PDB file of C-alpha atoms in Angstrom:
ATOM      1  CA  UNK A 830     -65.886 -27.892  -6.675  1.00 76.00           C
ATOM      2  CA  UNK A 831     -62.740 -29.020  -5.774  1.00 83.00           C
ATOM      3  CA  UNK A 832     -61.231 -29.087  -9.217  1.00 87.00           C
ATOM      4  CA  UNK A 833     -60.314 -25.035  -9.208  1.00 87.00           C
ATOM      5  CA  UNK A 834     -58.656 -25.522  -6.060  1.00 87.00           C
ATOM      6  CA  UNK A 835     -56.677 -28.268  -7.222  1.00 90.00           C
ATOM      7  CA  UNK A 836     -55.632 -26.355 -10.505  1.00 90.00           C
ATOM      8  CA  UNK A 837     -54.724 -23.258  -8.509  1.00 89.00           C
ATOM      9  CA  UNK A 838     -52.467 -25.415  -6.131  1.00 91.00           C
ATOM     10  CA  UNK A 839     -50.765 -27.005  -8.978  1.00 92.00           C
ATOM     11  CA  UNK A 840     -50.321 -23.407 -10.431  1.00 93.00           C
ATOM     12  CA  UNK A 841     -48.763 -22.332  -7.141  1.00 94.00           C
ATOM     13  CA  UNK A 842     -46.609 -25.464  -6.915  1.00 94.00           C
ATOM     14  CA  UNK A 843     -45.498 -25.091 -10.251  1.00 95.00           C
ATOM     15  CA  UNK A 844     -44.394 -21.142  -9.778  1.00 95.00           C
ATOM     16  CA  UNK A 845     -42.736 -22.275  -6.466  1.00 95.00           C
ATOM     17  CA  UNK A 846     -40.651 -24.632  -8.029  1.00 95.00           C
ATOM     18  CA  UNK A 847     -39.843 -22.331 -10.970  1.00 95.00           C
ATOM     19  CA  UNK A 848     -38.811 -19.744  -8.316  1.00 95.00           C
ATOM     20  CA  UNK A 849     -36.676 -22.480  -6.437  1.00 94.00           C
ATOM     21  CA  UNK A 850     -35.028 -23.257  -9.538  1.00 94.00           C
ATOM     22  CA  UNK A 851     -34.103 -19.278 -10.448  1.00 94.00           C
ATOM     23  CA  UNK A 852     -32.697 -19.220  -6.658  1.00 93.00           C
ATOM     24  CA  UNK A 853     -30.573 -22.434  -7.435  1.00 93.00           C
ATOM     25  CA  UNK A 854     -29.267 -20.251 -10.208  1.00 93.00           C
ATOM     26  CA  UNK A 855     -28.512 -17.287  -8.527  1.00 93.00           C
ATOM     27  CA  UNK A 856     -27.344 -18.439  -5.436  1.00 93.00           C
ATOM     28  CA  UNK A 857     -23.581 -19.313  -6.287  1.00 92.00           C
ATOM     29  CA  UNK A 858     -23.507 -15.939  -7.945  1.00 93.00           C
ATOM     30  CA  UNK A 859     -24.646 -14.220  -4.825  1.00 93.00           C
ATOM     31  CA  UNK A 860     -22.049 -16.094  -2.913  1.00 93.00           C
ATOM     32  CA  UNK A 861     -19.252 -15.196  -5.423  1.00 94.00           C
ATOM     33  CA  UNK A 862     -20.404 -11.475  -5.147  1.00 93.00           C
ATOM     34  CA  UNK A 863     -20.490 -12.225  -1.267  1.00 94.00           C
ATOM     35  CA  UNK A 864     -16.875 -12.928  -1.459  1.00 92.00           C
ATOM     36  CA  UNK A 865     -15.672 -10.272  -3.773  1.00 92.00           C
ATOM     37  CA  UNK A 866     -17.140  -7.668  -1.397  1.00 93.00           C
ATOM     38  CA  UNK A 867     -15.450  -9.293   1.613  1.00 93.00           C
ATOM     39  CA  UNK A 868     -12.020  -9.169  -0.154  1.00 93.00           C
ATOM     40  CA  UNK A 869     -12.771  -5.416  -1.115  1.00 92.00           C
ATOM     41  CA  UNK A 870      -9.786  -3.990   1.039  1.00 93.00           C
ATOM     42  CA  UNK A 871      -7.286  -6.849  -0.364  1.00 94.00           C
ATOM     43  CA  UNK A 872      -8.580  -5.449  -3.978  1.00 93.00           C
ATOM     44  CA  UNK A 873      -7.742  -1.780  -2.918  1.00 93.00           C
ATOM     45  CA  UNK A 874      -4.307  -2.944  -1.849  1.00 94.00           C
ATOM     46  CA  UNK A 875      -3.556  -4.674  -4.939  1.00 94.00           C
ATOM     47  CA  UNK A 876      -4.813  -1.624  -6.715  1.00 93.00           C
ATOM     48  CA  UNK A 877      -2.248   0.721  -4.966  1.00 93.00           C
ATOM     49  CA  UNK A 878       0.433  -1.831  -5.296  1.00 93.00           C
ATOM     50  CA  UNK A 879      -0.208  -2.026  -8.942  1.00 90.00           C
ATOM     51  CA  UNK A 880      -0.098   1.791  -9.385  1.00 86.00           C
ATOM     52  CA  UNK A 881       3.138   2.313  -7.324  1.00 87.00           C
ATOM     53  CA  UNK A 882       4.500  -0.277  -9.940  1.00 86.00           C
ATOM     54  CA  UNK A 883       3.496   1.301 -12.690  1.00 85.00           C
ATOM     55  CA  UNK A 884       5.134   4.280 -11.335  1.00 83.00           C
ATOM     56  CA  UNK A 885       8.507   2.676 -11.388  1.00 84.00           C
ATOM     57  CA  UNK A 886       8.087   1.640 -14.868  1.00 87.00           C
ATOM     58  CA  UNK A 887       6.061   4.568 -16.810  1.00 89.00           C
ATOM     59  CA  UNK A 888       5.961   8.353 -16.594  1.00 87.00           C
ATOM     60  CA  UNK A 889       2.371   9.494 -15.267  1.00 85.00           C
ATOM     61  CA  UNK A 890      -0.212  10.563 -18.188  1.00 84.00           C
ATOM     62  CA  UNK A 891      -0.423  14.044 -16.402  1.00 86.00           C
ATOM     63  CA  UNK A 892       3.304  14.849 -17.316  1.00 83.00           C
ATOM     64  CA  UNK A 893       4.063  17.045 -20.608  1.00 83.00           C
ATOM     65  CA  UNK A 894       5.638  14.708 -23.671  1.00 80.00           C
ATOM     66  CA  UNK A 895       8.133  17.079 -24.294  1.00 84.00           C
ATOM     67  CA  UNK A 896       9.377  17.341 -20.473  1.00 88.00           C
ATOM     68  CA  UNK A 897       9.320  13.742 -20.566  1.00 88.00           C
ATOM     69  CA  UNK A 898      11.538  13.247 -23.439  1.00 88.00           C
ATOM     70  CA  UNK A 899      14.194  15.931 -22.173  1.00 90.00           C
ATOM     71  CA  UNK A 900      14.046  14.610 -18.774  1.00 91.00           C
ATOM     72  CA  UNK A 901      14.848  11.040 -19.890  1.00 91.00           C
ATOM     73  CA  UNK A 902      17.341  12.035 -22.182  1.00 92.00           C
ATOM     74  CA  UNK A 903      19.107  14.251 -19.619  1.00 93.00           C
ATOM     75  CA  UNK A 904      19.027  10.886 -17.401  1.00 92.00           C
ATOM     76  CA  UNK A 905      20.342   8.627 -19.846  1.00 93.00           C
ATOM     77  CA  UNK A 906      23.082  11.490 -20.796  1.00 94.00           C
ATOM     78  CA  UNK A 907      24.229  11.784 -17.133  1.00 93.00           C
ATOM     79  CA  UNK A 908      24.541   8.342 -16.557  1.00 93.00           C
ATOM     80  CA  UNK A 909      26.480   7.439 -19.579  1.00 93.00           C
ATOM     81  CA  UNK A 910      28.952  10.446 -18.932  1.00 94.00           C
ATOM     82  CA  UNK A 911      29.124   9.320 -15.126  1.00 94.00           C
ATOM     83  CA  UNK A 912      30.664   6.072 -16.320  1.00 93.00           C
ATOM     84  CA  UNK A 913      33.146   7.882 -18.796  1.00 93.00           C
ATOM     85  CA  UNK A 914      31.596   7.377 -22.226  1.00 93.00           C
ATOM     86  CA  UNK A 915      31.422  10.125 -24.237  1.00 93.00           C
ATOM     87  CA  UNK A 916      28.511  10.882 -25.776  1.00 94.00           C
ATOM     88  CA  UNK A 917      28.505  11.795 -29.295  1.00 93.00           C
ATOM     89  CA  UNK A 918      24.880  12.601 -29.919  1.00 93.00           C
ATOM     90  CA  UNK A 919      21.717  11.855 -28.453  1.00 93.00           C
ATOM     91  CA  UNK A 920      18.314  12.266 -29.879  1.00 93.00           C
ATOM     92  CA  UNK A 921      14.606  11.846 -29.323  1.00 91.00           C
ATOM     93  CA  UNK A 922      12.306  10.659 -31.678  1.00 87.00           C
ATOM     94  CA  UNK A 923       8.582  11.167 -32.008  1.00 81.00           C
ATOM     95  CA  UNK A 924       6.363   9.120 -29.788  1.00 79.00           C
ATOM     96  CA  UNK A 925       4.307   6.006 -31.002  1.00 85.00           C
ATOM     97  CA  UNK A 926       1.147   4.750 -29.499  1.00 85.00           C
ATOM     98  CA  UNK A 927       1.225   1.281 -28.113  1.00 82.00           C
ATOM     99  CA  UNK A 928      -1.822   0.158 -26.315  1.00 83.00           C
ATOM    100  CA  UNK A 929      -2.163   2.584 -23.093  1.00 85.00           C
ATOM    101  CA  UNK A 930       1.398   3.902 -23.480  1.00 88.00           C
ATOM    102  CA  UNK A 931       3.268   6.253 -25.547  1.00 89.00           C
ATOM    103  CA  UNK A 932       6.709   4.741 -26.519  1.00 90.00           C
ATOM    104  CA  UNK A 933       9.542   7.642 -26.791  1.00 90.00           C
ATOM    105  CA  UNK A 934      12.560   6.296 -28.748  1.00 93.00           C
ATOM    106  CA  UNK A 935      16.080   7.599 -27.662  1.00 93.00           C
ATOM    107  CA  UNK A 936      19.169   7.068 -29.400  1.00 94.00           C
ATOM    108  CA  UNK A 937      22.519   7.675 -28.051  1.00 95.00           C
ATOM    109  CA  UNK A 938      25.863   7.619 -30.154  1.00 95.00           C
ATOM    110  CA  UNK A 939      28.625   6.637 -27.768  1.00 94.00           C
ATOM    111  CA  UNK A 940      32.606   6.463 -27.610  1.00 93.00           C
ATOM    112  CA  UNK A 941      34.388   4.686 -24.847  1.00 91.00           C
ATOM    113  CA  UNK A 942      35.771   1.309 -23.788  1.00 89.00           C
ATOM    114  CA  UNK A 943      33.865  -1.837 -22.697  1.00 87.00           C
ATOM    115  CA  UNK A 944      34.632  -1.430 -18.957  1.00 90.00           C
ATOM    116  CA  UNK A 945      32.742   1.976 -19.294  1.00 92.00           C
ATOM    117  CA  UNK A 946      30.067   0.521 -21.271  1.00 92.00           C
ATOM    118  CA  UNK A 947      29.637  -2.037 -18.308  1.00 92.00           C
ATOM    119  CA  UNK A 948      29.295   0.560 -15.725  1.00 94.00           C
ATOM    120  CA  UNK A 949      26.903   2.777 -17.704  1.00 93.00           C
ATOM    121  CA  UNK A 950      24.557  -0.435 -17.905  1.00 92.00           C
ATOM    122  CA  UNK A 951      24.681  -0.916 -14.003  1.00 93.00           C
ATOM    123  CA  UNK A 952      24.062   3.045 -13.769  1.00 92.00           C
ATOM    124  CA  UNK A 953      20.960   2.811 -16.383  1.00 91.00           C
ATOM    125  CA  UNK A 954      19.492  -0.061 -14.460  1.00 90.00           C
ATOM    126  CA  UNK A 955      18.977   2.045 -11.281  1.00 89.00           C
ATOM    127  CA  UNK A 956      16.743   4.980 -13.065  1.00 88.00           C
ATOM    128  CA  UNK A 957      13.251   5.040 -12.581  1.00 85.00           C
ATOM    129  CA  UNK A 958      11.244   5.344 -14.500  1.00 87.00           C
ATOM    130  CA  UNK A 959      12.595   2.486 -15.999  1.00 87.00           C
ATOM    131  CA  UNK A 960      14.827   3.313 -19.178  1.00 89.00           C
ATOM    132  CA  UNK A 961      14.446   0.171 -21.569  1.00 90.00           C
ATOM    133  CA  UNK A 962      17.737  -0.403 -23.698  1.00 91.00           C
ATOM    134  CA  UNK A 963      16.111  -1.687 -27.012  1.00 91.00           C
ATOM    135  CA  UNK A 964      19.142  -2.293 -28.939  1.00 93.00           C
ATOM    136  CA  UNK A 965      23.164  -1.904 -28.608  1.00 93.00           C
ATOM    137  CA  UNK A 966      25.247  -1.925 -31.654  1.00 94.00           C
ATOM    138  CA  UNK A 967      29.300  -1.350 -30.782  1.00 91.00           C
ATOM    139  CA  UNK A 968      32.105  -1.703 -33.276  1.00 90.00           C
ATOM    140  CA  UNK A 969      35.753  -2.347 -31.758  1.00 85.00           C
ATOM    141  CA  UNK A 970      38.373   0.757 -32.780  1.00 79.00           C
ATOM    142  CA  UNK A 971      41.672  -0.203 -33.173  1.00 71.00           C
ATOM    143  CA  UNK A 972      43.596  -3.797 -32.918  1.00 70.00           C
ATOM    144  CA  UNK A 973      42.825  -5.942 -30.489  1.00 70.00           C
ATOM    145  CA  UNK A 974      45.329  -6.374 -27.731  1.00 67.00           C
ATOM    146  CA  UNK A 975      45.098  -8.711 -24.639  1.00 70.00           C
ATOM    147  CA  UNK A 976      46.977  -6.329 -22.359  1.00 65.00           C
ATOM    148  CA  UNK A 977      44.653  -3.234 -23.099  1.00 72.00           C
ATOM    149  CA  UNK A 978      41.218  -2.326 -22.491  1.00 78.00           C
ATOM    150  CA  UNK A 979      39.167  -2.323 -26.035  1.00 80.00           C
ATOM    151  CA  UNK A 980      37.931   0.992 -27.183  1.00 85.00           C
ATOM    152  CA  UNK A 981      34.444   0.986 -29.048  1.00 89.00           C
ATOM    153  CA  UNK A 982      31.955   2.828 -30.664  1.00 92.00           C
ATOM    154  CA  UNK A 983      28.563   2.492 -31.039  1.00 93.00           C
ATOM    155  CA  UNK A 984      24.616   3.180 -30.496  1.00 95.00           C
ATOM    156  CA  UNK A 985      22.472   2.458 -27.826  1.00 94.00           C
ATOM    157  CA  UNK A 986      18.718   2.803 -28.458  1.00 94.00           C
ATOM    158  CA  UNK A 987      16.487   3.212 -25.281  1.00 94.00           C
ATOM    159  CA  UNK A 988      12.622   3.275 -24.816  1.00 91.00           C
ATOM    160  CA  UNK A 989      10.715   5.454 -22.470  1.00 91.00           C
ATOM    161  CA  UNK A 990       7.108   4.950 -21.389  1.00 90.00           C
ATOM    162  CA  UNK A 991       4.398   7.658 -20.593  1.00 89.00           C
ATOM    163  CA  UNK A 992       0.877   6.576 -19.795  1.00 88.00           C
ATOM    164  CA  UNK A 993      -1.625   7.917 -22.382  1.00 84.00           C
ATOM    165  CA  UNK A 994      -4.033  10.574 -20.865  1.00 77.00           C
TER     166      UNK A 994
END
């Protein structure tokens, strides 16, 4: 008579032990989830900071690609001319997709002196969204003289990033 009750008790005890094992597996996960939920405000703040930093480096996806290229080209030309360099030509190449961004290449042919180039680099550094200088190639013009500022001609290649829609 006691055998069915003993088997029933053993069955209940085994199910209880299995439930305790599953609970032990889920408890760390639940604690991590509770920690994440407790830090939700911190995540929102960090996300907003990341978005504001992204705006410093990248044109938004909503902006038109042609307008972005023209605006970046004009910013480059203005900065170079303010520094005293003469811009012989400036052109924009078609954008290339790179991960989550569209990379616009801008090439400027320049003429001036080395001091104007340094001033231009300082002016370009202050631009936002950032204009990345990919390459610079310059040649000396005329003889080298210790008492004069060296004239240079050359080319600067820039990259401007735009978020993909």
